[in-house]
Short mmCIF file of C-alpha atoms in Angstrom, two decimals:
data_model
loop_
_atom_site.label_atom_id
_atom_site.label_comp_id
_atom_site.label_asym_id
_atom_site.label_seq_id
_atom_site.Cartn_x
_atom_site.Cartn_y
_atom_site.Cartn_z
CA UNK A 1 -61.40 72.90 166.95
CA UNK A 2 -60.37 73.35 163.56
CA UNK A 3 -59.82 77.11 162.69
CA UNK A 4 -59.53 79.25 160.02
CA UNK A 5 -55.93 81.73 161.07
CA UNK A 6 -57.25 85.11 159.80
CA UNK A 7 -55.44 88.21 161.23
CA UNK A 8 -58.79 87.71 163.76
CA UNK A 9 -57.26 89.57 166.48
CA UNK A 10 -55.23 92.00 164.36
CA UNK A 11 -52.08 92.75 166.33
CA UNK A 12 -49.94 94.58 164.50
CA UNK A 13 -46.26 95.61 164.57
CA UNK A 14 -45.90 93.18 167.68
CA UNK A 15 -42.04 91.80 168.06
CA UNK A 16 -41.40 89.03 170.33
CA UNK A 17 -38.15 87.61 170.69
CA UNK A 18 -38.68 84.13 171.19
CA UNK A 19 -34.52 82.58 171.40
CA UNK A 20 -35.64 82.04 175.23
CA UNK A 21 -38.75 80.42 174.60
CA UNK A 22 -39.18 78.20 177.57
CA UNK A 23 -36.85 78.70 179.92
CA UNK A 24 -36.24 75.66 180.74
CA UNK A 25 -38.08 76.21 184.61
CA UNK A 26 -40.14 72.81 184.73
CA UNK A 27 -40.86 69.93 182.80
CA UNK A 28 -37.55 68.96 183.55
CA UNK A 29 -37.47 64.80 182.11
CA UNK A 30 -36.90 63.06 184.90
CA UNK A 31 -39.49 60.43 183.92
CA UNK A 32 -39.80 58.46 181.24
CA UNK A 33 -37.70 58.63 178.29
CA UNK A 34 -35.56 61.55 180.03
CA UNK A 35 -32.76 60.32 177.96
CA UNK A 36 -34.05 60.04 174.77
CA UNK A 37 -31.94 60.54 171.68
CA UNK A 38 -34.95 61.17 168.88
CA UNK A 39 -38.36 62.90 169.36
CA UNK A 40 -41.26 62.95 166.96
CA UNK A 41 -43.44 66.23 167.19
CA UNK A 42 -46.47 66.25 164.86
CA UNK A 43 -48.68 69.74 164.29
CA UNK A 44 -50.84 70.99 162.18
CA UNK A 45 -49.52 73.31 159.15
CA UNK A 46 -50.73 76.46 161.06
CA UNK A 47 -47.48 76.25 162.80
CA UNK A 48 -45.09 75.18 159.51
CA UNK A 49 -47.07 78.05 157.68
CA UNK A 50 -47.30 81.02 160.46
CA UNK A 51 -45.01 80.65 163.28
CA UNK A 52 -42.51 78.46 162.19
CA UNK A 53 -39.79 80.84 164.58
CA UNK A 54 -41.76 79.74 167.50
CA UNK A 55 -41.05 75.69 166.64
CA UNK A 56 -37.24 76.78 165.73
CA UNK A 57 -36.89 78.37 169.35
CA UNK A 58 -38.33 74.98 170.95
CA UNK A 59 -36.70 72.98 169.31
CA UNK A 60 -33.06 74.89 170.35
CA UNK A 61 -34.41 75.18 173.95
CA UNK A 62 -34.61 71.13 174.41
CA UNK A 63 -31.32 70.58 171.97
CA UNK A 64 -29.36 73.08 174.57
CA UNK A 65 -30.46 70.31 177.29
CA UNK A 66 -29.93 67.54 175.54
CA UNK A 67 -27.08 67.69 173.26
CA UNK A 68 -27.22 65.28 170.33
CA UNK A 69 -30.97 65.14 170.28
CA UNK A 70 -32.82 64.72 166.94
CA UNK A 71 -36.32 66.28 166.38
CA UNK A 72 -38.37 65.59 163.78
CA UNK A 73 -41.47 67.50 162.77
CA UNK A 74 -44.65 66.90 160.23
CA UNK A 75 -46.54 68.51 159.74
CA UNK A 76 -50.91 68.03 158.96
CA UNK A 77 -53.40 69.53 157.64
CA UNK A 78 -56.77 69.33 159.33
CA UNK A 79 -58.89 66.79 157.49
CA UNK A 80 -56.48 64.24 157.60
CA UNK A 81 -54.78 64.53 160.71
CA UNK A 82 -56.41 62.43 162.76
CA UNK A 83 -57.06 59.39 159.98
CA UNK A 84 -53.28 59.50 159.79
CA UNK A 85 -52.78 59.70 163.84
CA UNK A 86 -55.27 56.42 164.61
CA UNK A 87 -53.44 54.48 161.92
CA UNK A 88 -50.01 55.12 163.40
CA UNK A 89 -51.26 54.68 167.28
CA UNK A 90 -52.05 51.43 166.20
CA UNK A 91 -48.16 50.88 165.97
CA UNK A 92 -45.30 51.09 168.00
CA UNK A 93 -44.54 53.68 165.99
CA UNK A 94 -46.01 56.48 167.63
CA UNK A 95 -45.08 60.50 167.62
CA UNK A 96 -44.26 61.76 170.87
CA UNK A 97 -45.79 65.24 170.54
CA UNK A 98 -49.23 65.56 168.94
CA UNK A 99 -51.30 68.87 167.62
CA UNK A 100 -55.01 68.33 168.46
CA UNK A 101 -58.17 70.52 168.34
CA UNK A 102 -59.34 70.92 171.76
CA UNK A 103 -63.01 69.12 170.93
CA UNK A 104 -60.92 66.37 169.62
CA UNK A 105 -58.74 65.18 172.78
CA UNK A 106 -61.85 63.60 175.02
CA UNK A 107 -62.15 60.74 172.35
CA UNK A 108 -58.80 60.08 172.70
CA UNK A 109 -58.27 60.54 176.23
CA UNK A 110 -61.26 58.02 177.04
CA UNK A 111 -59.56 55.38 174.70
CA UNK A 112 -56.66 55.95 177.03
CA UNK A 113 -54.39 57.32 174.06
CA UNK A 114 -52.68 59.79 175.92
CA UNK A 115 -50.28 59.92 178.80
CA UNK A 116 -51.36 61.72 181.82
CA UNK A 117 -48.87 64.46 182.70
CA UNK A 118 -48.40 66.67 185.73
CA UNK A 119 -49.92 70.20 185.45
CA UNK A 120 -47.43 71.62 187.47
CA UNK A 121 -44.54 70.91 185.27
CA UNK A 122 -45.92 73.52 182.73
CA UNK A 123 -45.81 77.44 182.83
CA UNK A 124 -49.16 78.82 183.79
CA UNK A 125 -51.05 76.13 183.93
CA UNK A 126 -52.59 77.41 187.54
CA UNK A 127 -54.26 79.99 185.05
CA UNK A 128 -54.95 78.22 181.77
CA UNK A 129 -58.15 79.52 180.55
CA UNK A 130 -61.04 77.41 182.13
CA UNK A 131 -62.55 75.96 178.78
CA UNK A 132 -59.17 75.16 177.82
CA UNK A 133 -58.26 73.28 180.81
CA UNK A 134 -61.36 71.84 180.87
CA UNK A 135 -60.76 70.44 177.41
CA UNK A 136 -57.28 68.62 178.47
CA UNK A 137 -59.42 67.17 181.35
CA UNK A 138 -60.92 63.61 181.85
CA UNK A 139 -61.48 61.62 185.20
CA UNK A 140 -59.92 64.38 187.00
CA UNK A 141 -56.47 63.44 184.85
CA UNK A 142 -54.63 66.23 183.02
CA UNK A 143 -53.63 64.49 179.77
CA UNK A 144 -53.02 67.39 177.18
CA UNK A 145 -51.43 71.31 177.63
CA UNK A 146 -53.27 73.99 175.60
CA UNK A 147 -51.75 75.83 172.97
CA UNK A 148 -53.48 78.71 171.55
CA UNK A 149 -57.12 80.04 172.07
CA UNK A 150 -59.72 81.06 169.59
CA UNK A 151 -62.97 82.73 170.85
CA UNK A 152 -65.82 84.49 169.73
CA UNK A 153 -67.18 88.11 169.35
CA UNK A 154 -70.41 89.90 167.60
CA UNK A 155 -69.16 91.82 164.48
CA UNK A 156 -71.45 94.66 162.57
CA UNK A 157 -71.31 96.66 159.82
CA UNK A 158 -70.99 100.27 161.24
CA UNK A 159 -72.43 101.88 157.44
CA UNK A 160 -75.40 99.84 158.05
CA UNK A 161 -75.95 101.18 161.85
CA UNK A 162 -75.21 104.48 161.15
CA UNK A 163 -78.37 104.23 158.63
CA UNK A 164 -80.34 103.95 161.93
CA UNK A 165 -78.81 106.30 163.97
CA UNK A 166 -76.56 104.16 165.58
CA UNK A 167 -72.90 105.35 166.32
CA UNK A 168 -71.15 103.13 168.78
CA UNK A 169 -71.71 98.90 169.55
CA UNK A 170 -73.87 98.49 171.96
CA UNK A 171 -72.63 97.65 175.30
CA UNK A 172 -76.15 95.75 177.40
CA UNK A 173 -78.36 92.83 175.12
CA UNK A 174 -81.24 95.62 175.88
CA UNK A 175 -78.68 98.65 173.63
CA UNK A 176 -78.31 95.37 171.25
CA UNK A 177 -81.95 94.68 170.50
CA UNK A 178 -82.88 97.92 170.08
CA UNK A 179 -80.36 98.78 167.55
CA UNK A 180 -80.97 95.77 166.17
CA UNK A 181 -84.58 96.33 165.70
CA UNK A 182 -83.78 99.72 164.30
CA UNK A 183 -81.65 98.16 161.62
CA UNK A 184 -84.21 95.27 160.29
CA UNK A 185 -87.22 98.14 160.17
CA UNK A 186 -84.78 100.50 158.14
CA UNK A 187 -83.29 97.69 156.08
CA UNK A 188 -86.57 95.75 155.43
CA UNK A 189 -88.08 92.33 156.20
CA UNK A 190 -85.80 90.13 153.47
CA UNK A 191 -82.65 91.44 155.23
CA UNK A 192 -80.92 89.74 158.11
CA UNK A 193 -80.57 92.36 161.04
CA UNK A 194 -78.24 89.49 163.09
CA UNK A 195 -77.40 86.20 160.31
CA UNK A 196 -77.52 83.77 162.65
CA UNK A 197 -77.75 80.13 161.39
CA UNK A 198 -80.22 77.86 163.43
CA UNK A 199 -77.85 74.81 163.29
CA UNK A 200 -75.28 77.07 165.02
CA UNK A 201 -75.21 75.07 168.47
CA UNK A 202 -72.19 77.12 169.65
CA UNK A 203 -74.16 80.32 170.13
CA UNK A 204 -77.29 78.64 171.11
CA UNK A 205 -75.40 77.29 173.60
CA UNK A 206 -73.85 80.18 174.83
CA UNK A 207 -77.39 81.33 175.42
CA UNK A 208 -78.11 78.22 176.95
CA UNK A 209 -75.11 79.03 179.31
CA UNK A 210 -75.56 82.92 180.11
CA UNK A 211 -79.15 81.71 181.35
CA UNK A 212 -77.75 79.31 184.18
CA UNK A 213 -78.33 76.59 182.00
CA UNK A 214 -75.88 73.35 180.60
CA UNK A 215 -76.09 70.74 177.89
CA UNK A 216 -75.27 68.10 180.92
CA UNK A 217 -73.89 67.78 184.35
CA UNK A 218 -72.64 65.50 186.12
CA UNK A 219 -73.83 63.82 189.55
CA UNK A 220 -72.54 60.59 191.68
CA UNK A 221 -70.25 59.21 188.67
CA UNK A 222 -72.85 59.44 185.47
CA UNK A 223 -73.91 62.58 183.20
CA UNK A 224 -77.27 63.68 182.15
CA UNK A 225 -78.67 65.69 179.69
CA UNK A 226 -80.04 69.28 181.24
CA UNK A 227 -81.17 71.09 177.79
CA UNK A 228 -85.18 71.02 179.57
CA UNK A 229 -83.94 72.63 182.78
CA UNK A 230 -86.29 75.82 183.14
CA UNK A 231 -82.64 77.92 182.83
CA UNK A 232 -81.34 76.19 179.72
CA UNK A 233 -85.23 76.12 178.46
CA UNK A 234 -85.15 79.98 179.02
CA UNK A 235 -81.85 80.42 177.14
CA UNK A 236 -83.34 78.44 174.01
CA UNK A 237 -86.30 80.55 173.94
CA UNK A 238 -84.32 83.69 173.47
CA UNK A 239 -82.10 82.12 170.68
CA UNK A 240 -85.33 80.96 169.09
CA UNK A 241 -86.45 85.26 169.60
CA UNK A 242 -83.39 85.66 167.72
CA UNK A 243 -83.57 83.79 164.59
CA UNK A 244 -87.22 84.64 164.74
CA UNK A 245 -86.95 88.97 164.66
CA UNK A 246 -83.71 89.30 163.03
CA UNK A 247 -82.85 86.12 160.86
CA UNK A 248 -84.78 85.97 157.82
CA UNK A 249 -82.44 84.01 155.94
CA UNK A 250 -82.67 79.62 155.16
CA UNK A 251 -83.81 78.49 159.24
CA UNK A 252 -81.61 75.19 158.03
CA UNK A 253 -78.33 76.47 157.71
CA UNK A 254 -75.85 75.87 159.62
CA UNK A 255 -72.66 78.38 159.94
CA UNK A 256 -70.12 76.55 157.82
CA UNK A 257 -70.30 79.47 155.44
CA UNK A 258 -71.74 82.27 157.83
CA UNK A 259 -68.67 84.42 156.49
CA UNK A 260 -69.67 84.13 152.96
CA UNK A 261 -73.19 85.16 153.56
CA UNK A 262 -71.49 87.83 155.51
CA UNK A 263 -69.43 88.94 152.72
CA UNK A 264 -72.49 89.29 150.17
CA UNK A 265 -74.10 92.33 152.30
CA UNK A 266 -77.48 91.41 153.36
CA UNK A 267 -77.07 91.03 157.06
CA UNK A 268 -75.72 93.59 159.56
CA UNK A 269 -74.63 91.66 162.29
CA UNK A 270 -73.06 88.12 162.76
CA UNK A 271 -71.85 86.41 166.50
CA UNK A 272 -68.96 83.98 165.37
CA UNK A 273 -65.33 83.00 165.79
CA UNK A 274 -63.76 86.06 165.75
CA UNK A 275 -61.37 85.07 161.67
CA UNK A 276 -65.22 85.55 160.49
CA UNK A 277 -65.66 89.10 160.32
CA UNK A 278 -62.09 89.34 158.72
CA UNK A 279 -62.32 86.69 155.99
CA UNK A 280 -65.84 88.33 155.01
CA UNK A 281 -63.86 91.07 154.04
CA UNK A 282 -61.24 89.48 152.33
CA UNK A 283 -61.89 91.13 148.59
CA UNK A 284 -62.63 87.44 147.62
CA UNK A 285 -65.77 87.31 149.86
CA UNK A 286 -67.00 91.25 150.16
CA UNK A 287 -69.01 90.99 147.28
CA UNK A 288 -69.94 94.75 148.57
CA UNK A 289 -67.07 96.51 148.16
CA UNK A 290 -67.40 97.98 151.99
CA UNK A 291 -66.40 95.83 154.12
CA UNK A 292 -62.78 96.27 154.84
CA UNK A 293 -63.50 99.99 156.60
CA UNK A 294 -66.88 99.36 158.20
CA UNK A 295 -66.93 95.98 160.10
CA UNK A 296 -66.66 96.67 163.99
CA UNK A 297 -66.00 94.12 166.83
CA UNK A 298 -67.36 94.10 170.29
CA UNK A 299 -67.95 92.16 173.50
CA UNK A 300 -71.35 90.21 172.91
CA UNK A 301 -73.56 91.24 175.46
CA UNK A 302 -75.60 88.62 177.37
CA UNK A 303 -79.78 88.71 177.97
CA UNK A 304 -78.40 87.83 181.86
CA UNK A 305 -76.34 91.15 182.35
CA UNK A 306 -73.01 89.99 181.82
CA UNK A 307 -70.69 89.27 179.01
CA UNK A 308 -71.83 86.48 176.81
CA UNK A 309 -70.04 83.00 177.47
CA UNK A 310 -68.33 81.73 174.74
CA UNK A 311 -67.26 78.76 173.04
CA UNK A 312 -63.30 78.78 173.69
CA UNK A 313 -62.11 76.78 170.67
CA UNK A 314 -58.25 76.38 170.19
CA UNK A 315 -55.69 73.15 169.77
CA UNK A 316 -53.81 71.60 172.34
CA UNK A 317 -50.74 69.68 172.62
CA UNK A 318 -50.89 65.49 174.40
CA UNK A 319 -47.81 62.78 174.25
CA UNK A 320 -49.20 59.69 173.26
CA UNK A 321 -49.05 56.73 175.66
CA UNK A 322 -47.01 55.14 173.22
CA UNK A 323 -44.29 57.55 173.12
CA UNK A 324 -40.57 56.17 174.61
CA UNK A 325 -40.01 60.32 174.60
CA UNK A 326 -42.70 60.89 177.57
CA UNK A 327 -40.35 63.17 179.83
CA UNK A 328 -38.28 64.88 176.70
CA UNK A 329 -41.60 65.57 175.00
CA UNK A 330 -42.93 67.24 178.07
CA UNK A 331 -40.19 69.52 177.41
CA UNK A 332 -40.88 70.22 174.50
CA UNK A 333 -44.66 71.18 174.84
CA UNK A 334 -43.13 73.47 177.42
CA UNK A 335 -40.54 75.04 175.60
CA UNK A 336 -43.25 75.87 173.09
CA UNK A 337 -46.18 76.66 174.87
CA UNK A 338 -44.35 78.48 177.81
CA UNK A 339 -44.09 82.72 178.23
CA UNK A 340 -41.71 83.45 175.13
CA UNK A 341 -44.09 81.32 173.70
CA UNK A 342 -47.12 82.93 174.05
CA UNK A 343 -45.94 85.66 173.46
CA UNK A 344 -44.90 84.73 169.81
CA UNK A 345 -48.44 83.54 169.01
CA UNK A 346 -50.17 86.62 170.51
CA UNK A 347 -48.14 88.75 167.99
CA UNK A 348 -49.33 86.03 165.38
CA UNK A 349 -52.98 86.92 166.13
CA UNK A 350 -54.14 84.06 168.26
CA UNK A 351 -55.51 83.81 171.90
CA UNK A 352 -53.41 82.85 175.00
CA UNK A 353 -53.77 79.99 176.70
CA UNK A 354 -53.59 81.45 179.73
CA UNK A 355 -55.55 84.25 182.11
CA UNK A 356 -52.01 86.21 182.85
CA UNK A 357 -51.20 86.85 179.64
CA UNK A 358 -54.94 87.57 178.50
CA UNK A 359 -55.12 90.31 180.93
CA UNK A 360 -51.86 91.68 178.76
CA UNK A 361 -54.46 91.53 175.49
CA UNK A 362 -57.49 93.35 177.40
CA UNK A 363 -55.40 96.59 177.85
CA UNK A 364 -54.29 97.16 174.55
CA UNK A 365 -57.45 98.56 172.31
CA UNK A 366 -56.44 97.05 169.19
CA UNK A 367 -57.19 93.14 171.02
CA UNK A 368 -59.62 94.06 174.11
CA UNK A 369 -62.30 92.91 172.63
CA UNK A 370 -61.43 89.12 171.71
CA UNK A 371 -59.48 89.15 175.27
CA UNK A 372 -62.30 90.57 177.14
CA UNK A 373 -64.98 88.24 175.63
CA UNK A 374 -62.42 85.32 176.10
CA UNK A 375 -62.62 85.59 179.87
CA UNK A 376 -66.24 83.90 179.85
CA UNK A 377 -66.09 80.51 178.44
CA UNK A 378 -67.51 77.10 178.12
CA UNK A 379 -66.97 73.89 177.03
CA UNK A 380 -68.54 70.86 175.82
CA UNK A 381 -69.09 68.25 178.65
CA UNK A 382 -66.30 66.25 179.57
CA UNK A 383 -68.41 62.36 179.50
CA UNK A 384 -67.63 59.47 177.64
CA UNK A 385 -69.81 59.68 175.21
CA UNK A 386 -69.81 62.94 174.30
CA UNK A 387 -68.38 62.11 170.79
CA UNK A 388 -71.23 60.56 170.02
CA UNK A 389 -73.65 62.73 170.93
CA UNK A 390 -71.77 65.40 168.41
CA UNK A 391 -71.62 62.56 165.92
CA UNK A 392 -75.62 62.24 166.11
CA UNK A 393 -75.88 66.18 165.84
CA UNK A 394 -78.87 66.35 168.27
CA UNK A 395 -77.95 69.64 169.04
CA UNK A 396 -78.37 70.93 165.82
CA UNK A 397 -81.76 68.68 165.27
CA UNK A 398 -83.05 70.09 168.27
CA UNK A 399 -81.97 73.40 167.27
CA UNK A 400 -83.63 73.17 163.45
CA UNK A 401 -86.74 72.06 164.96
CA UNK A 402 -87.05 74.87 167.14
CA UNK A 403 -86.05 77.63 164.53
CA UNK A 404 -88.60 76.35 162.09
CA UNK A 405 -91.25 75.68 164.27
CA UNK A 406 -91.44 72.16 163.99
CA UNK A 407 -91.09 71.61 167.65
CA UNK A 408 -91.51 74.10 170.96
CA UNK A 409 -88.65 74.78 172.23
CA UNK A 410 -89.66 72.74 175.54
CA UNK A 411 -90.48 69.44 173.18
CA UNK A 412 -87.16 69.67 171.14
CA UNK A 413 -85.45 70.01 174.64
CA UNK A 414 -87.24 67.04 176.07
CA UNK A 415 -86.66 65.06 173.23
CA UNK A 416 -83.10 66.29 172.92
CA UNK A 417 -82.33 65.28 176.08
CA UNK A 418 -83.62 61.46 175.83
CA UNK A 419 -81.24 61.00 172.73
CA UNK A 420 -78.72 62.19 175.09
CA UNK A 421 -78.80 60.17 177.52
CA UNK A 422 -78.82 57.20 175.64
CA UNK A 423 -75.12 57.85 174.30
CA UNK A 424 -73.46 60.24 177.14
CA UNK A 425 -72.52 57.73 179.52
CA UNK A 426 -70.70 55.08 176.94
CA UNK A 427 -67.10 54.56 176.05
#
């Protein structure tokens, strides 16, 4: 998932030593390319511009074990990473470590671009977050190790809720309504009580999920579409509630630019990735002026009781099939992604990529609230043709349809579904 690296989670004064990082516990290169005298790593410039320490301290871990050892890095940005990685996988010039965004590895792991590694040769990975796991996934193969996490929480403007009355986030979707409701009366009918685009398919689909329902599942080997189940049709219907009481904005949109619509003050509420709320009040966005000392986080609460599931975006880390470094680049990903680790990109602001150290996150006020909405999670399904159904954007079609009115939301779902099932199943 590509990502925006605001101070999202906001941990501050944090310091990690990180000249263990590793340990050097597992992933110990006895397989392939255990004796390798050059490895390739390739990530994203998140990690040249924002924890370049932690790459230093990997780096030093796998040079201590294998004196003589060259590592290379370079470093991509987002647009052009992958253009750049299917050019050079066409070679036998390869990388042996590769950054990618968790929504990109099933494309690459159905090609068969990827070596399949052994879970248990990595630090936590008997707790890696579910969606993240999920994501590093296929065919009941493990062909990735996640990195870092980035999740989602509801932000509001506390000015704005105090207008109503209101002096503390609501806690139950039933506190959240009515506040909410409170809000658009006070604030009129051309304000946006929650801005929240209709293209947005990664809250409508946490909806979708809180209800009991799924984009697909899977049964006897093949996938199929599940968006007109009566549980994901009754999860649509109360995003469609949504944009229609509290979103009186362009029903088009999608939320590429949620946080500058944020920033210009004429909604109270937004549920995104939790930079969002942050970059809004960046003084280059907060076309208000009041921003910076009146957005609050908190937990989005679900119409089903619970905590709203989110979308767990993040990056992970796979060694490409072509790779002579397999065993030393396992290594590697461990050294990095392993407790010191984590610990270094916790203090950087970012999600774990594992339950342990979440739990770590959840006690500390200033990052409970990402942590705690972190712990329910989905992900995309895991089928071959997945890509394309992303590629297509039915989600969002079916979405637009439904906000505007075009369609019911049982219609859009139906005909969602056939254009799913057309393209889930192929490679």
């Amino acid at each position: 998932m590509k990502r925006k690296l605001t101070a999202a989670i906001g941990i501050a004064g944090m310091m990690v030593s990180v000249a263990a990082c590793g340990g050097g516990s597992k992933a110990e290169g006895s397989g392939q390319g255990a004796d390798a005298k050059e490895l390739t790593v390739w990530l994203t410039v998140d990690a040249q511009n924002n924890w370049p320490e932690l790459v230093k301290a990997a780096d030093a871990a796998v040079k201590k074990k294998h004196p003589g050892i060259t590592i290379k890095h370079e470093y991509y940005g987002w647009p052009d990473k992958n253009t750049k990685l299917d050019a050079v996988l066409a070679t036998d010039k390869a990388p042996d470590v590769v950054e990618m965004g968790n929504t990109e590895m099933l494309g690459y792991m159905v090609k068969g671009a990827f070596a399949p590694l052994e879970p248990s040769e990595f630090d936590n990975a008997d707790a890696w977050l579910d969606g993240l796991k999920a994501s590093v996934t296929y065919e009941g193969k493990t062909y990735g190790v996640p990195y870092y996490a980035g999740g989602r929480v509801a932000n509001w403007r506390k000015d704005i809720a105090k207008q109503s009355g209101i002096t503390s986030p609501p806690t139950t979707y039933d506190e959240l309504t009515a506040a909410l409701d409170k809000i658009q009366k006070e604030q009129g009918g051309k304000f946006n009580a929650w801005y929240q685009p209709t293209r947005d398919w990664y809250a409508a689909m946490s909806f979708v999920y809180d209800a009991g329902g799924a984009i697909a599942k899977e049964e006897g080997g093949q996938w199929k579409a599940t968006l007109s189940s009566p549980e994901s049709v009754k999860g649509l219907g109360e995003f469609k509630n949504v944009i229609d009481t509290y979103m009186n904005g362009d029903k088009t949109k999608d939320e590429s630019d949620r946080y500058i619509v944020y920033g210009q003050g004429k909604s109270a509420m937004i549920f995104a990735a939790a930079w969002e709320g942050a970059t809004a009040a960046d003084p280059k966005n907060d076309k208000t002026g009041k921003l910076k000392d009146n957005l609050e986080n908190f937990v989005m609460p679900g119409p089903s009781g619970k905590n709203m599931p989110v979308f767990l975006g993040g990056s992970d880390l796979a060694v490409p099939v072509k790779s002579d470094a397999q065993a030393v680049a396992a290594e590697w990903i461990n050294a990095f992604t392993g407790p010191s680790g984590q610990k270094g990109l916790m203090a950087k602001g970012n999600l774990p990529n594992n339950k342990t150290d979440l739990a770590t996150l959840k006690s500390d006020p200033a990052t409970a609230v990402p942590a705690t909405a972190a712990e329910s999670n989905w992900f995309v399904p895991m089928a071959p043709g997945w890509g394309q159904v992303e590629k297509a954007q039915i989600l969002q079609t079916m979405l637009q349809n439904i906000g505007t009115g075009k369609q019911s939301v049982e219609a859009a779902a139906k005909e969602a579904d056939a254009a799913i099932d057309k393209v889930i199943n192929t490679k």
